[in-house]
Coordinates of C-alpha atoms and ligand atoms in Angstrom, one line a residue:
M799 CA -11.4 40.4 -16.2
N800 CA -13.2 39.1 -19.8
K801 CA -12.1 36.8 -22.2
N802 CA -10.5 38.4 -24.9
K803 CA -8.3 40.5 -22.0
I804 CA -6.9 36.5 -20.9
D805 CA -6.2 35.7 -24.8
V806 CA -3.8 38.3 -24.5
K807 CA -2.0 37.0 -21.2
I808 CA -2.0 33.7 -22.6
E809 CA 0.3 35.4 -25.4
T810 CA 2.3 37.8 -23.1
K811 CA 3.6 34.9 -21.5
K812 CA 4.5 32.1 -22.7
G813 CA 7.9 33.0 -23.2
S814 CA 7.7 33.0 -19.3
M815 CA 6.0 29.6 -18.5
D816 CA 9.2 27.4 -18.8
E817 CA 10.8 28.9 -15.3
W818 CA 9.9 30.3 -12.8
P819 CA 10.4 33.4 -12.5
E820 CA 12.6 33.8 -9.5
P821 CA 14.8 30.8 -7.6
I822 CA 12.3 27.8 -5.7
V823 CA 12.6 28.1 -1.7
R824 CA 10.8 24.8 -0.2
V825 CA 8.9 26.0 2.3
Q826 CA 10.3 22.7 4.4
S827 CA 13.5 23.8 4.2
L828 CA 12.7 27.1 5.7
A829 CA 10.4 25.4 8.5
E830 CA 13.5 23.1 9.1
S831 CA 15.9 25.9 9.8
N832 CA 14.4 27.6 12.9
L833 CA 13.8 30.7 11.8
S834 CA 12.7 32.3 14.3
S835 CA 11.1 35.0 12.7
L836 CA 8.6 34.3 9.1
P837 CA 10.1 35.9 5.9
D838 CA 7.8 38.4 4.5
R839 CA 7.4 36.8 1.4
Y840 CA 5.1 35.4 3.8
I841 CA 3.5 37.6 5.7
K842 CA -0.1 38.3 4.2
P843 CA -1.3 41.2 4.2
A844 CA -3.8 42.4 7.6
S845 CA -6.9 42.7 5.8
L846 CA -6.2 38.9 4.3
R847 CA -3.9 37.2 7.7
P848 CA -6.5 34.6 9.3
T849 CA -8.9 35.2 12.0
T850 CA -9.6 32.6 14.9
T851 CA -13.1 32.1 13.9
E852 CA -12.6 28.1 14.7
D853 CA -12.9 29.0 18.5
A854 CA -16.6 30.9 18.1
P855 CA -18.8 28.7 20.1
A856 CA -21.0 26.3 18.1
A857 CA -19.3 26.8 14.6
A858 CA -21.4 25.1 11.9
N859 CA -19.7 22.7 9.8
I860 CA -20.4 21.9 6.4
P861 CA -23.7 19.4 5.7
I862 CA -22.1 15.8 6.2
I863 CA -23.7 13.4 3.6
D864 CA -23.9 9.8 4.7
L865 CA -24.1 7.6 0.7
E866 CA -25.3 4.2 2.1
G867 CA -28.1 2.5 0.2
L868 CA -27.4 5.8 -2.7
F869 CA -26.2 3.8 -5.8
S870 CA -27.8 0.5 -5.9
E871 CA -28.7 -1.6 -9.3
E872 CA -32.1 0.2 -9.5
G873 CA -30.4 3.1 -9.7
L874 CA -30.0 6.8 -7.7
S875 CA -33.0 5.5 -5.7
D876 CA -32.8 7.7 -2.3
D877 CA -35.0 11.4 -2.5
V878 CA -33.6 11.9 0.8
I879 CA -29.9 12.1 -0.3
M880 CA -30.2 13.5 -3.0
A881 CA -31.7 16.5 -1.9
R882 CA -29.3 16.6 1.2
I883 CA -26.4 17.1 -2.2
S884 CA -28.6 19.3 -4.2
E885 CA -28.9 21.8 -1.4
A886 CA -25.6 21.3 0.1
C887 CA -23.9 22.1 -4.4
R888 CA -26.1 25.7 -4.3
G889 CA -25.7 26.7 -0.4
W890 CA -22.2 25.9 0.9
G891 CA -20.8 24.4 -3.0
F892 CA -19.3 21.6 -0.3
F893 CA -20.2 18.7 1.2
Q894 CA -18.3 16.1 3.6
V895 CA -19.6 12.1 2.2
V896 CA -19.6 8.9 3.9
N897 CA -19.7 5.8 3.1
H898 CA -18.6 6.9 -0.3
G899 CA -17.7 2.9 -1.5
V900 CA -13.4 3.3 -1.2
K901 CA -11.9 1.4 2.0
P902 CA -10.6 3.4 5.2
E903 CA -7.2 1.4 4.4
L904 CA -6.6 2.9 1.5
M905 CA -7.1 5.5 1.8
D906 CA -4.8 6.5 5.3
A907 CA -2.1 4.1 2.6
A908 CA -2.0 7.2 0.6
R909 CA -1.8 9.8 2.6
E910 CA 1.3 7.9 5.1
N911 CA 2.5 6.9 1.5
W912 CA 2.6 10.9 0.6
R913 CA 3.3 11.6 4.5
E914 CA 7.2 9.4 4.0
F915 CA 7.1 10.7 0.4
F916 CA 7.1 14.7 2.0
H917 CA 9.9 13.4 5.2
L918 CA 12.7 13.1 3.1
P919 CA 15.2 15.5 2.5
V920 CA 14.6 18.6 0.1
N921 CA 17.6 17.2 -1.9
A922 CA 16.2 13.8 -2.2
K923 CA 13.0 15.2 -4.1
E924 CA 14.0 18.3 -6.5
T925 CA 15.5 15.3 -9.3
Y926 CA 10.7 15.6 -9.2
S927 CA 11.5 20.0 -9.0
N928 CA 8.4 21.1 -11.6
S929 CA 8.0 24.4 -13.8
P930 CA 5.0 26.2 -14.5
R931 CA 4.3 24.6 -18.2
T932 CA 3.0 21.7 -16.9
Y933 CA 3.2 22.0 -13.4
E934 CA 3.9 18.1 -13.1
G935 CA 6.5 17.2 -10.1
Y936 CA 7.4 19.0 -7.1
G937 CA 6.3 22.0 -6.2
S938 CA 6.4 24.7 -4.2
R939 CA 4.5 27.7 -5.6
L940 CA 1.4 29.0 -7.7
G941 CA 2.0 31.5 -10.2
V942 CA 4.7 32.8 -11.8
E943 CA 3.9 36.6 -10.9
K944 CA 7.8 38.1 -9.9
G945 CA 7.7 39.1 -6.4
A946 CA 3.6 37.5 -5.7
S947 CA 3.2 37.0 -1.8
L948 CA 3.5 33.5 -1.4
D949 CA 2.2 30.7 0.4
W950 CA 3.9 27.9 2.7
S951 CA 3.0 25.1 1.8
D952 CA 4.9 23.0 -0.8
Y953 CA 3.2 20.4 -3.2
Y954 CA 3.3 17.4 -5.3
F955 CA 0.8 17.1 -8.5
L956 CA 0.4 14.3 -11.2
H957 CA -1.9 13.2 -14.0
L958 CA -3.9 10.3 -13.3
L959 CA -6.4 10.6 -16.7
P960 CA -6.5 11.5 -20.1
H961 CA -4.4 8.0 -20.2
H962 CA -1.7 9.9 -22.1
L963 CA -0.6 12.1 -19.3
K964 CA 0.0 10.2 -16.5
D965 CA 3.7 8.6 -16.9
F966 CA 4.9 6.9 -13.8
N967 CA 8.5 7.9 -14.4
K968 CA 6.6 12.1 -13.0
W969 CA 5.7 10.5 -9.9
P970 CA 7.8 10.3 -7.6
S971 CA 10.0 6.5 -6.8
F972 CA 9.9 6.4 -2.7
P973 CA 8.3 5.0 -0.2
P974 CA 8.5 2.1 -2.5
T975 CA 4.7 0.9 -2.4
I976 CA 3.2 4.8 -3.3
R977 CA 3.3 4.3 -7.4
E978 CA 1.0 1.4 -7.1
V979 CA -0.8 3.2 -4.1
I980 CA -1.5 6.4 -5.8
D981 CA -2.6 4.4 -9.3
E982 CA -5.2 2.2 -7.4
Y983 CA -6.0 5.7 -5.2
G984 CA -6.9 7.6 -8.4
E985 CA -9.0 4.3 -10.3
E986 CA -11.0 4.5 -6.8
L987 CA -11.6 8.3 -6.7
V988 CA -12.2 8.4 -10.8
K989 CA -15.1 6.1 -10.3
L990 CA -16.3 7.9 -6.9
S991 CA -16.1 11.3 -9.0
G992 CA -18.5 9.1 -12.1
R993 CA -21.0 8.6 -9.3
I994 CA -20.6 11.9 -8.1
M995 CA -21.5 13.4 -11.6
R996 CA -25.0 11.1 -12.5
V997 CA -26.0 12.4 -8.5
L998 CA -25.1 16.4 -9.7
S999 CA -26.5 15.8 -12.7
T1000 CA -30.4 14.2 -12.0
N1001 CA -30.3 17.0 -9.6
L1002 CA -31.6 19.6 -11.9
G1003 CA -33.3 17.7 -14.1
L1004 CA -30.9 15.9 -17.2
K1005 CA -30.2 12.7 -17.8
E1006 CA -28.0 11.3 -15.7
D1007 CA -24.8 11.1 -17.0
Q1008 CA -25.1 14.7 -19.1
F1009 CA -23.0 16.1 -16.7
Q1010 CA -20.7 13.2 -17.8
E1011 CA -21.0 13.9 -21.4
A1012 CA -20.0 18.0 -21.7
F1013 CA -16.6 16.6 -19.2
G1014 CA -16.2 15.1 -22.6
G1015 CA -17.3 11.7 -21.7
E1016 CA -14.6 9.1 -21.1
N1017 CA -12.0 11.6 -22.5
I1018 CA -12.6 13.6 -18.5
G1019 CA -8.8 14.9 -17.1
A1020 CA -8.4 13.6 -13.3
C1021 CA -5.2 14.7 -11.2
L1022 CA -3.5 15.2 -7.8
R1023 CA -2.0 17.5 -6.0
V1024 CA -0.3 16.0 -3.2
N1025 CA -0.2 20.1 -0.2
Y1026 CA 2.4 19.7 2.4
Y1027 CA 2.4 21.9 5.9
P1028 CA 4.8 22.4 7.3
K1029 CA 5.0 24.1 10.9
C1030 CA 4.4 27.6 10.2
P1031 CA 6.3 29.9 12.9
R1032 CA 4.1 33.3 12.3
P1033 CA 0.5 30.9 11.5
E1034 CA -1.1 34.2 12.3
L1035 CA 0.7 35.8 9.4
A1036 CA 0.7 33.4 7.1
L1037 CA -1.0 30.7 4.8
G1038 CA -1.2 27.4 4.0
L1039 CA -2.9 28.3 0.4
S1040 CA -4.8 31.2 -0.5
P1041 CA -8.6 31.7 -1.0
H1042 CA -9.6 30.3 -4.3
S1043 CA -12.1 28.1 -6.1
D1044 CA -10.9 25.0 -8.0
P1045 CA -11.0 25.9 -11.5
G1046 CA -11.7 22.0 -12.4
G1047 CA -15.3 20.1 -12.3
M1048 CA -14.9 18.9 -8.9
T1049 CA -12.8 18.6 -6.3
I1050 CA -13.0 15.2 -3.9
L1051 CA -10.2 16.0 -0.7
L1052 CA -9.0 13.7 1.4
P1053 CA -8.0 15.9 4.1
D1054 CA -4.9 15.5 7.1
D1055 CA -7.2 12.8 9.6
Q1056 CA -5.3 14.4 12.1
V1057 CA -4.8 18.7 11.9
F1058 CA -7.5 20.6 10.5
G1059 CA -6.4 24.2 7.9
L1060 CA -9.2 23.8 5.5
Q1061 CA -11.5 26.9 6.1
V1062 CA -14.8 27.5 3.5
R1063 CA -16.5 30.7 2.6
K1064 CA -20.1 31.1 4.0
D1065 CA -21.2 34.9 3.5
D1066 CA -18.7 36.8 4.7
T1067 CA -17.0 34.9 7.3
W1068 CA -14.2 31.4 7.3
I1069 CA -15.4 28.0 8.8
T1070 CA -13.6 25.5 9.0
V1071 CA -14.2 22.1 8.6
K1072 CA -13.6 19.6 10.6
P1073 CA -13.1 16.3 8.6
H1074 CA -15.7 13.1 9.9
P1075 CA -13.1 10.7 10.3
H1076 CA -12.8 8.5 6.5
A1077 CA -14.4 10.8 4.9
F1078 CA -14.2 12.7 1.7
I1079 CA -14.3 16.4 1.3
V1080 CA -16.4 17.4 -2.3
N1081 CA -16.4 20.5 -3.6
I1082 CA -18.3 21.8 -6.7
G1083 CA -15.3 23.6 -8.9
D1084 CA -15.5 26.4 -11.5
Q1085 CA -16.3 24.1 -14.6
I1086 CA -19.9 22.8 -12.9
Q1087 CA -20.4 26.5 -11.8
I1088 CA -19.7 27.2 -15.4
L1089 CA -22.3 23.6 -16.8
S1090 CA -25.2 24.5 -14.1
N1091 CA -25.5 28.5 -15.2
S1092 CA -24.5 29.5 -11.3
T1093 CA -27.0 27.0 -9.5
Y1094 CA -24.2 25.1 -8.0
K1095 CA -21.6 27.7 -6.3
S1096 CA -17.9 26.9 -7.1
V1097 CA -17.3 28.5 -3.2
E1098 CA -14.2 30.3 -2.0
H1099 CA -11.8 28.4 0.4
R1100 CA -8.2 28.8 2.3
V1101 CA -6.1 27.0 4.1
I1102 CA -4.5 28.0 7.3
V1103 CA -1.3 26.5 9.5
N1104 CA -0.5 26.4 13.2
S1105 CA 2.9 26.1 14.3
D1106 CA 3.5 22.3 16.5
K1107 CA 1.5 20.2 13.1
E1108 CA 2.6 19.8 9.8
R1109 CA -0.9 18.9 7.5
V1110 CA -0.9 17.2 5.0
S1111 CA -3.8 16.6 2.2
L1112 CA -5.4 14.9 -1.1
A1113 CA -6.9 17.1 -3.1
F1114 CA -8.4 15.2 -6.5
F1115 CA -9.9 17.0 -8.8
Y1116 CA -11.9 15.7 -11.9
N1117 CA -12.1 17.7 -14.8
P1118 CA -13.4 18.3 -18.8
K1119 CA -11.2 16.9 -21.2
S1120 CA -9.0 20.0 -21.6
D1121 CA -10.0 21.2 -25.0
I1122 CA -13.7 21.1 -25.5
P1123 CA -16.0 24.4 -24.8
I1124 CA -17.7 24.6 -21.9
Q1125 CA -20.8 26.2 -21.5
P1126 CA -23.9 26.6 -19.4
L1127 CA -25.6 24.0 -20.8
Q1128 CA -28.4 24.6 -23.1
E1129 CA -32.0 23.1 -21.2
L1130 CA -30.7 24.9 -17.8
V1131 CA -30.5 28.3 -20.1
S1132 CA -33.7 29.7 -21.9
T1133 CA -34.7 34.2 -22.5
H1134 CA -35.8 34.3 -18.7
N1135 CA -32.6 32.8 -17.5
P1136 CA -29.8 33.7 -20.0
P1137 CA -26.5 31.7 -20.3
L1138 CA -24.1 33.4 -17.5
Y1139 CA -20.5 32.3 -19.1
P1140 CA -19.4 32.2 -22.4
P1141 CA -18.2 28.8 -23.6
M1142 CA -14.6 28.7 -23.3
T1143 CA -11.9 25.5 -23.0
F1144 CA -10.3 24.0 -20.0
D1145 CA -6.5 24.6 -21.3
Q1146 CA -8.0 28.2 -21.7
Y1147 CA -9.5 28.8 -18.0
R1148 CA -6.8 26.8 -16.3
L1149 CA -3.8 29.3 -17.5
F1150 CA -4.5 32.5 -15.2
I1151 CA -4.4 29.8 -12.0
R1152 CA -1.4 28.9 -13.0
T1153 CA -0.5 32.2 -14.2
Q1154 CA -1.1 34.1 -11.6
G1155 CA -1.9 32.0 -8.6
P1156 CA -4.9 31.7 -6.1
Q1157 CA -6.3 34.7 -6.6
G1158 CA -10.1 34.7 -5.2
K1159 CA -13.0 33.7 -7.1
S1160 CA -11.6 36.6 -9.3
H1161 CA -11.6 34.6 -12.7
V1162 CA -14.9 32.5 -12.6
E1163 CA -16.8 35.7 -12.0
S1164 CA -14.6 37.9 -14.2
H1165 CA -15.7 35.0 -17.0
I1166 CA -19.3 36.9 -16.7
S1167 CA -20.7 37.3 -19.8
P1168 CA -21.1 40.6 -20.4
R1169 CA -24.2 42.4 -21.2
Ligands
LIG1215 C1 -7.1 22.4 -3.1 C2 -6.9 22.5 -2.2 C3 -6.9 22.2 0.4 C4 -6.3 22.1 1.7 O1 -5.7 21.6 -2.7 O2 -7.0 22.9 -4.2 O3 -8.0 23.3 -1.7 O4 -6.7 21.1 2.8 N1 -6.7 22.2 -0.8 O5 -5.3 21.3 1.1
LIG1216 NI1 -9.2 23.8 -4.0

C-alpha cells in the first residue's frame, strides 16, 4: 500500500472510528467461563498457529546487554557495550538490558498493580472501556475490521506524554496505589528511553541528541499498553498478539517474570524470549527504522499463550511528536544510499495499525518510496 492509498483509507474510515464494528467480548470473560473449546474468532489459520520452537535444543535468545557504567559523567564511554547495542539494533532489532537504572521494586510494583487491576471483575473495568478513536482505556481488540480474527488478550492503553494528553481520569483508580506507581514508572522509562536514544544516535555517527531532535525534542510522545493474556483453553490454535512490528519509535517491555510468551522473528523462525530477572526488553520500532533508513530493524514479534498460566506485560512506547514528518535523516542518505521512505507523521502512520490491527511488517514495508 503506498502513501496515497493510506490517505484514502483515513478518509473512508473517519466515520467509523467512534465505535467498534461489533460488540466487544472480554477475553477474560471467555477464559473464566470454562469453555471446552475455543470460539471460532480466536482460531488462527493453520499457517499462523504457533509452532513449538521453544523446545528446540539450545534455542537462541536475544542479546542480553549490561548497561552498567555506560552512562557516566564523561558521556557514553564504553565501546564494547556500544558495539553490542549497535549489533543488536541492526540484526535482532531486540535486546534485553540489565543494570538499566530502574529500581527492581518499581518494576515489580508496576506489574503487580496492573495484575490486581486486571483481576477485578470485568464489569468493574467497563467504565474505562475504550473506542478506536483514541484507544485510551480498557480494550480487547486492535483494528476495526468487522469479522476480523481476534487475539487472546485484553489490554489497557494510556498516555504519559505529551502532558496535555496525560489524563489521570482516564487511568484506573484501583488498586489505590496504581496511579502513583504508573506515574513514577512512566517518568523513569522516559528517562531510560532518552538515554538509549543517545546510544542509538551515537552508534550511527550522529550527534548524541540527533534522534531526540528528529522526534521533536522535549515534545515526544510516550504511552503505555498493559497486556493481559488470560489462560487459553486451546493455546496451540490461538495467539495472544498476532505478528506485528511496533509502529512507534522504540518499545521498552516489562515482561511477566514467571511466564514466557513473547516470540521474535529471526529469519524464518520464531524465537521465544527468555526474560532475564528484572531486565527490560528493548526493541526498535518503525519510526526509528525509518529515521535510520533501515540500518536499524523494526522486527516482527508475536505473543503465544498457554493453558495453565495467565501473563501480564507492560509495553512502554516512546514515540515522535505526532505531527512532525518523520523521514530518513539527511546525514544517512546519499545518491548511493537514497532515502527508502517518504516523510509521514506518526499521526498518519499509526492509523494503519489502529484500523487494520496487527499485520506483520506490511505497513513499514509498503511505506517504501516508489521508484
Ligand atoms: C506489544 C507487544 C509483547 C508482550 O504490546 O506491542 O509486542 O510480550 N507485547 O506482551
Ligand atoms: Ni509489539
